[in-house]
Structure formats: C-alpha cells, structure tokens
Amino acid sequence: EDGIRDTSVTGVQTCALPILILPVVENHSIVLVEVKRPVLADMHSLEIPAGGLEKGESPQGGALRELYEETGIKISANRLKQQNPLALSPRDPCLAYIYEAELRMDEFLGRAQHDDEISQVRLFNFDEVQKLLLSGEIYLAGVVGLLSRFLLKNLSAPANAT
C-alpha cells in the first residue's frame, strides 16, 4: 500500500496516518488510556489508543499493534470494525483510520503490561464517558469527536427502535 487509499464511505483520499482505536468492552464500557503529555506541561490526558503506521504495515495491523502496545490487550483482526474516518483538522486533508475493537471483560482484566508512555489503562461505562466529555476531562479534539459520535449512535439506538 502506498499510504493513501480511497474510503468506500466518502470517496475522499485518506492518508495512512493516524490510526485511532475505540476499544469497547461488552457493549457497555470503553477502554481509555491515561497519557502524560510533556507538551501539555505534563498534564495527564484521557485518550483512546492511537498512533501511526510503521513502514510496510497495513492500517488494520497498525491498529492491532497500537491496541496491544497501549493497553496490553491482544485480539484477532476479525474483531476490528472499520468506522467512518474523521478529519483531525480542516487544514490537513489526511483522514484518520478508525477501528472499533470488540473486547470481552476477561481480556481487559487479563491484559499484559502496556507501553511506558501510558500512565494507566482505565475502563469507563458509557455514562461515565459522557460525563468526562461534558466536564472537559477528555479534551483532545479527535478523541472528543470519535467518542461523541460513538455515544450518540449507541445511546440513541434503543429510542429509535420504538
């Protein structure tokens, strides 16, 4: 792959970087990573696992690697669901690859050691994530956008069924 692809969703050219992974545990909770950010005066930031592709790596392979490195959770590729891309900035034509990872609670509880860049791996139910978003405790734009879109879709689903 040359690092650029057409998405079947939008037809917009998509760059190979970045990759965002939304780890969802048993359709009720989301795994977030706490990262110490030196560029933010060493503030801790609640984020989703994310990163970039290594040379010769597929987007799906990069998503699996980033999930494992940042959370210690290893899953098979068939448990990743590609989501609609997000533009992280209107000045950057590069759309992020986004994957939802379907996880079980035993995988979260039995996870391996994570990268040193991650302070903590935490689990929040959907209501807690919503409160973190509304309070501003989750503040990185790409993470806010992805979590908001996911929660709007999933929390409104039962109301649409009636």
Short mmCIF file of N, CA and C in Angstrom, two decimals, residues 62-161:
data_model
loop_
_atom_site.label_atom_id
_atom_site.label_comp_id
_atom_site.label_asym_id
_atom_site.label_seq_id
_atom_site.Cartn_x
_atom_site.Cartn_y
_atom_site.Cartn_z
N GLY A 62 -1.62 -2.04 12.03
CA GLY A 62 -1.22 -0.94 12.91
C GLY A 62 -2.19 -0.78 14.07
N ALA A 63 -3.48 -0.93 13.80
CA ALA A 63 -4.49 -0.83 14.86
C ALA A 63 -4.31 -1.92 15.91
N LEU A 64 -4.07 -3.14 15.46
CA LEU A 64 -3.85 -4.25 16.40
C LEU A 64 -2.59 -4.02 17.24
N ARG A 65 -1.52 -3.54 16.60
CA ARG A 65 -0.27 -3.28 17.30
C ARG A 65 -0.45 -2.17 18.32
N GLU A 66 -1.06 -1.05 17.92
CA GLU A 66 -1.27 0.07 18.84
C GLU A 66 -2.15 -0.33 20.02
N LEU A 67 -3.20 -1.09 19.76
CA LEU A 67 -4.06 -1.56 20.84
C LEU A 67 -3.25 -2.36 21.86
N TYR A 68 -2.41 -3.27 21.36
CA TYR A 68 -1.60 -4.09 22.27
C TYR A 68 -0.56 -3.25 23.01
N GLU A 69 0.14 -2.39 22.28
CA GLU A 69 1.20 -1.59 22.92
C GLU A 69 0.65 -0.67 24.00
N GLU A 70 -0.50 -0.06 23.74
CA GLU A 70 -1.02 0.94 24.67
C GLU A 70 -1.93 0.40 25.76
N THR A 71 -2.51 -0.79 25.53
CA THR A 71 -3.41 -1.36 26.55
C THR A 71 -2.98 -2.72 27.07
N GLY A 72 -2.11 -3.42 26.33
CA GLY A 72 -1.74 -4.78 26.71
C GLY A 72 -2.79 -5.81 26.29
N ILE A 73 -3.74 -5.40 25.45
CA ILE A 73 -4.81 -6.30 25.01
C ILE A 73 -4.54 -6.73 23.58
N LYS A 74 -4.50 -8.05 23.38
CA LYS A 74 -4.24 -8.60 22.05
C LYS A 74 -5.51 -9.30 21.56
N ILE A 75 -5.93 -8.93 20.36
CA ILE A 75 -7.10 -9.55 19.75
C ILE A 75 -6.78 -9.91 18.31
N SER A 76 -7.68 -10.65 17.69
CA SER A 76 -7.51 -11.00 16.28
C SER A 76 -8.14 -9.92 15.40
N ALA A 77 -7.69 -9.87 14.17
CA ALA A 77 -8.13 -8.84 13.22
C ALA A 77 -9.64 -8.87 12.96
N ASN A 78 -10.25 -10.05 13.05
CA ASN A 78 -11.69 -10.13 12.77
C ASN A 78 -12.55 -9.45 13.83
N ARG A 79 -11.93 -8.97 14.92
CA ARG A 79 -12.67 -8.26 15.97
C ARG A 79 -12.53 -6.75 15.86
N LEU A 80 -11.93 -6.31 14.77
CA LEU A 80 -11.85 -4.88 14.47
C LEU A 80 -12.92 -4.54 13.44
N LYS A 81 -13.66 -3.47 13.69
CA LYS A 81 -14.65 -2.99 12.72
C LYS A 81 -14.22 -1.60 12.29
N GLN A 82 -13.96 -1.44 10.98
CA GLN A 82 -13.57 -0.13 10.50
C GLN A 82 -14.77 0.81 10.56
N GLN A 83 -14.50 2.04 11.03
CA GLN A 83 -15.53 3.06 11.18
C GLN A 83 -15.31 4.16 10.16
N ASN A 84 -16.29 5.06 10.02
CA ASN A 84 -16.12 6.21 9.14
C ASN A 84 -14.93 7.03 9.62
N PRO A 85 -14.15 7.57 8.69
CA PRO A 85 -12.97 8.34 9.09
C PRO A 85 -13.35 9.70 9.67
N LEU A 86 -12.38 10.31 10.34
CA LEU A 86 -12.52 11.67 10.87
C LEU A 86 -11.35 12.50 10.36
N ALA A 87 -11.61 13.75 10.02
CA ALA A 87 -10.53 14.69 9.73
C ALA A 87 -10.16 15.33 11.07
N LEU A 88 -8.89 15.31 11.39
CA LEU A 88 -8.46 15.86 12.67
C LEU A 88 -8.26 17.37 12.61
N SER A 89 -8.17 17.91 11.40
CA SER A 89 -8.02 19.34 11.22
C SER A 89 -8.51 19.72 9.82
N PRO A 90 -9.17 20.87 9.67
CA PRO A 90 -9.63 21.27 8.33
C PRO A 90 -8.47 21.64 7.41
N ARG A 91 -7.30 21.87 7.96
CA ARG A 91 -6.12 22.24 7.17
C ARG A 91 -5.32 21.03 6.73
N ASP A 92 -5.67 19.87 7.23
CA ASP A 92 -4.94 18.65 6.91
C ASP A 92 -5.88 17.70 6.19
N PRO A 93 -5.60 17.39 4.92
CA PRO A 93 -6.51 16.52 4.16
C PRO A 93 -6.43 15.05 4.57
N CYS A 94 -5.63 14.74 5.56
CA CYS A 94 -5.43 13.36 5.98
C CYS A 94 -6.54 12.93 6.93
N LEU A 95 -7.30 11.93 6.53
CA LEU A 95 -8.35 11.39 7.38
C LEU A 95 -7.81 10.21 8.17
N ALA A 96 -8.16 10.13 9.45
CA ALA A 96 -7.67 9.07 10.32
C ALA A 96 -8.39 7.76 10.03
N TYR A 97 -7.63 6.67 10.06
CA TYR A 97 -8.23 5.33 10.07
C TYR A 97 -8.80 5.11 11.46
N ILE A 98 -10.02 4.66 11.54
CA ILE A 98 -10.67 4.43 12.83
C ILE A 98 -11.22 3.01 12.88
N TYR A 99 -10.91 2.32 13.96
CA TYR A 99 -11.40 0.97 14.17
C TYR A 99 -12.06 0.86 15.54
N GLU A 100 -13.18 0.17 15.59
CA GLU A 100 -13.79 -0.21 16.86
C GLU A 100 -13.31 -1.63 17.15
N ALA A 101 -12.81 -1.84 18.36
CA ALA A 101 -12.32 -3.16 18.77
C ALA A 101 -13.33 -3.75 19.76
N GLU A 102 -13.86 -4.91 19.43
CA GLU A 102 -14.82 -5.58 20.29
C GLU A 102 -14.06 -6.43 21.31
N LEU A 103 -14.20 -6.09 22.60
CA LEU A 103 -13.46 -6.77 23.66
C LEU A 103 -14.38 -7.42 24.67
N ARG A 104 -13.84 -8.42 25.34
CA ARG A 104 -14.53 -9.07 26.46
C ARG A 104 -13.92 -8.57 27.77
N MET A 105 -14.67 -8.63 28.84
CA MET A 105 -14.18 -8.18 30.14
C MET A 105 -12.96 -8.98 30.58
N ASP A 106 -12.94 -10.29 30.32
CA ASP A 106 -11.77 -11.08 30.73
C ASP A 106 -10.50 -10.64 29.99
N GLU A 107 -10.64 -10.12 28.78
CA GLU A 107 -9.48 -9.61 28.05
C GLU A 107 -8.97 -8.32 28.69
N PHE A 108 -9.89 -7.47 29.12
CA PHE A 108 -9.48 -6.25 29.82
C PHE A 108 -8.79 -6.60 31.13
N LEU A 109 -9.40 -7.47 31.91
CA LEU A 109 -8.86 -7.82 33.22
C LEU A 109 -7.54 -8.58 33.12
N GLY A 110 -7.35 -9.37 32.06
CA GLY A 110 -6.15 -10.18 31.89
C GLY A 110 -5.10 -9.57 30.98
N ARG A 111 -5.17 -8.27 30.77
CA ARG A 111 -4.27 -7.62 29.82
C ARG A 111 -2.81 -7.68 30.29
N ALA A 112 -1.90 -7.59 29.33
CA ALA A 112 -0.47 -7.58 29.60
C ALA A 112 -0.02 -6.16 29.96
N GLN A 113 1.27 -6.01 30.20
CA GLN A 113 1.84 -4.69 30.50
C GLN A 113 1.74 -3.78 29.27
N HIS A 114 1.48 -2.51 29.50
CA HIS A 114 1.37 -1.54 28.42
C HIS A 114 2.67 -0.75 28.29
N ASP A 115 2.77 0.07 27.24
CA ASP A 115 3.91 0.95 27.00
C ASP A 115 4.17 1.88 28.17
N ASP A 116 5.41 2.35 28.24
CA ASP A 116 5.78 3.31 29.28
C ASP A 116 5.14 4.67 29.08
N GLU A 117 4.77 5.02 27.83
CA GLU A 117 4.14 6.32 27.58
C GLU A 117 2.75 6.40 28.20
N ILE A 118 2.17 5.25 28.53
CA ILE A 118 0.83 5.18 29.12
C ILE A 118 0.97 5.11 30.63
N SER A 119 0.32 6.04 31.34
CA SER A 119 0.34 6.02 32.81
C SER A 119 -0.58 4.94 33.36
N GLN A 120 -1.74 4.81 32.71
CA GLN A 120 -2.77 3.92 33.23
C GLN A 120 -3.73 3.52 32.12
N VAL A 121 -4.27 2.31 32.22
CA VAL A 121 -5.33 1.84 31.32
C VAL A 121 -6.58 1.74 32.18
N ARG A 122 -7.64 2.44 31.76
CA ARG A 122 -8.84 2.53 32.60
C ARG A 122 -10.08 2.15 31.81
N LEU A 123 -11.09 1.70 32.53
CA LEU A 123 -12.36 1.29 31.94
C LEU A 123 -13.47 2.18 32.48
N PHE A 124 -14.26 2.75 31.55
CA PHE A 124 -15.38 3.62 31.92
C PHE A 124 -16.63 3.15 31.21
N ASN A 125 -17.77 3.11 31.93
CA ASN A 125 -19.01 2.77 31.24
C ASN A 125 -19.44 3.96 30.39
N PHE A 126 -20.40 3.74 29.51
CA PHE A 126 -20.80 4.78 28.56
C PHE A 126 -21.24 6.07 29.26
N ASP A 127 -22.00 5.95 30.37
CA ASP A 127 -22.45 7.14 31.10
C ASP A 127 -21.27 7.93 31.67
N GLU A 128 -20.27 7.21 32.20
CA GLU A 128 -19.07 7.87 32.73
C GLU A 128 -18.31 8.60 31.63
N VAL A 129 -18.21 7.98 30.45
CA VAL A 129 -17.52 8.62 29.34
C VAL A 129 -18.26 9.91 28.94
N GLN A 130 -19.56 9.84 28.90
CA GLN A 130 -20.35 11.03 28.58
C GLN A 130 -20.07 12.15 29.57
N LYS A 131 -20.02 11.83 30.86
CA LYS A 131 -19.74 12.85 31.89
C LYS A 131 -18.34 13.42 31.73
N LEU A 132 -17.36 12.57 31.40
CA LEU A 132 -15.99 13.04 31.18
C LEU A 132 -15.91 13.99 29.99
N LEU A 133 -16.68 13.68 28.95
CA LEU A 133 -16.72 14.56 27.77
C LEU A 133 -17.35 15.91 28.13
N LEU A 134 -18.48 15.88 28.83
CA LEU A 134 -19.19 17.12 29.18
C LEU A 134 -18.40 17.99 30.15
N SER A 135 -17.62 17.37 31.03
CA SER A 135 -16.83 18.13 32.01
C SER A 135 -15.54 18.68 31.43
N GLY A 136 -15.17 18.23 30.24
CA GLY A 136 -13.92 18.68 29.63
C GLY A 136 -12.71 17.87 30.05
N GLU A 137 -12.91 16.80 30.81
CA GLU A 137 -11.78 15.96 31.23
C GLU A 137 -11.19 15.17 30.07
N ILE A 138 -11.97 14.94 29.04
CA ILE A 138 -11.46 14.43 27.76
C ILE A 138 -11.49 15.63 26.84
N TYR A 139 -10.32 16.07 26.36
CA TYR A 139 -10.28 17.34 25.66
C TYR A 139 -9.57 17.32 24.31
N LEU A 140 -8.94 16.24 23.91
CA LEU A 140 -8.32 16.20 22.59
C LEU A 140 -9.41 16.06 21.53
N ALA A 141 -9.37 16.93 20.52
CA ALA A 141 -10.47 17.05 19.55
C ALA A 141 -10.83 15.74 18.86
N GLY A 142 -9.85 15.00 18.39
CA GLY A 142 -10.14 13.74 17.69
C GLY A 142 -10.81 12.73 18.61
N VAL A 143 -10.36 12.67 19.85
CA VAL A 143 -10.94 11.74 20.83
C VAL A 143 -12.36 12.17 21.18
N VAL A 144 -12.56 13.47 21.39
CA VAL A 144 -13.90 14.00 21.70
C VAL A 144 -14.85 13.68 20.55
N GLY A 145 -14.42 13.94 19.32
CA GLY A 145 -15.28 13.68 18.16
C GLY A 145 -15.64 12.23 18.01
N LEU A 146 -14.66 11.36 18.14
CA LEU A 146 -14.91 9.92 17.97
C LEU A 146 -15.81 9.38 19.07
N LEU A 147 -15.51 9.72 20.32
CA LEU A 147 -16.34 9.24 21.43
C LEU A 147 -17.76 9.80 21.35
N SER A 148 -17.88 11.07 20.99
CA SER A 148 -19.22 11.67 20.88
C SER A 148 -20.04 10.99 19.80
N ARG A 149 -19.43 10.77 18.65
CA ARG A 149 -20.14 10.10 17.54
C ARG A 149 -20.57 8.69 17.96
N PHE A 150 -19.66 7.96 18.62
CA PHE A 150 -19.98 6.60 19.08
C PHE A 150 -21.13 6.62 20.08
N LEU A 151 -21.06 7.50 21.08
CA LEU A 151 -22.10 7.54 22.10
C LEU A 151 -23.44 7.99 21.53
N LEU A 152 -23.43 8.98 20.64
CA LEU A 152 -24.69 9.40 20.02
C LEU A 152 -25.35 8.25 19.26
N LYS A 153 -24.54 7.51 18.55
CA LYS A 153 -25.06 6.37 17.78
C LYS A 153 -25.58 5.27 18.71
N ASN A 154 -24.83 4.97 19.75
CA ASN A 154 -25.18 3.83 20.59
C ASN A 154 -26.18 4.14 21.68
N LEU A 155 -26.15 5.34 22.22
CA LEU A 155 -27.10 5.68 23.27
C LEU A 155 -28.47 6.03 22.72
N SER A 156 -28.54 6.41 21.45
CA SER A 156 -29.84 6.73 20.85
C SER A 156 -30.47 5.52 20.16
N ALA A 157 -29.73 4.42 20.03
CA ALA A 157 -30.22 3.25 19.31
C ALA A 157 -31.53 2.68 19.90
N PRO A 158 -31.66 2.51 21.24
CA PRO A 158 -32.93 1.97 21.77
C PRO A 158 -34.12 2.89 21.48
N ALA A 159 -33.92 4.21 21.52
CA ALA A 159 -35.03 5.13 21.27
C ALA A 159 -35.52 5.01 19.84
N ASN A 160 -34.63 4.73 18.91
CA ASN A 160 -35.01 4.58 17.50
C ASN A 160 -35.76 3.29 17.24
N ALA A 161 -35.59 2.32 18.13
CA ALA A 161 -36.20 1.01 17.92
C ALA A 161 -37.69 1.01 18.28
#
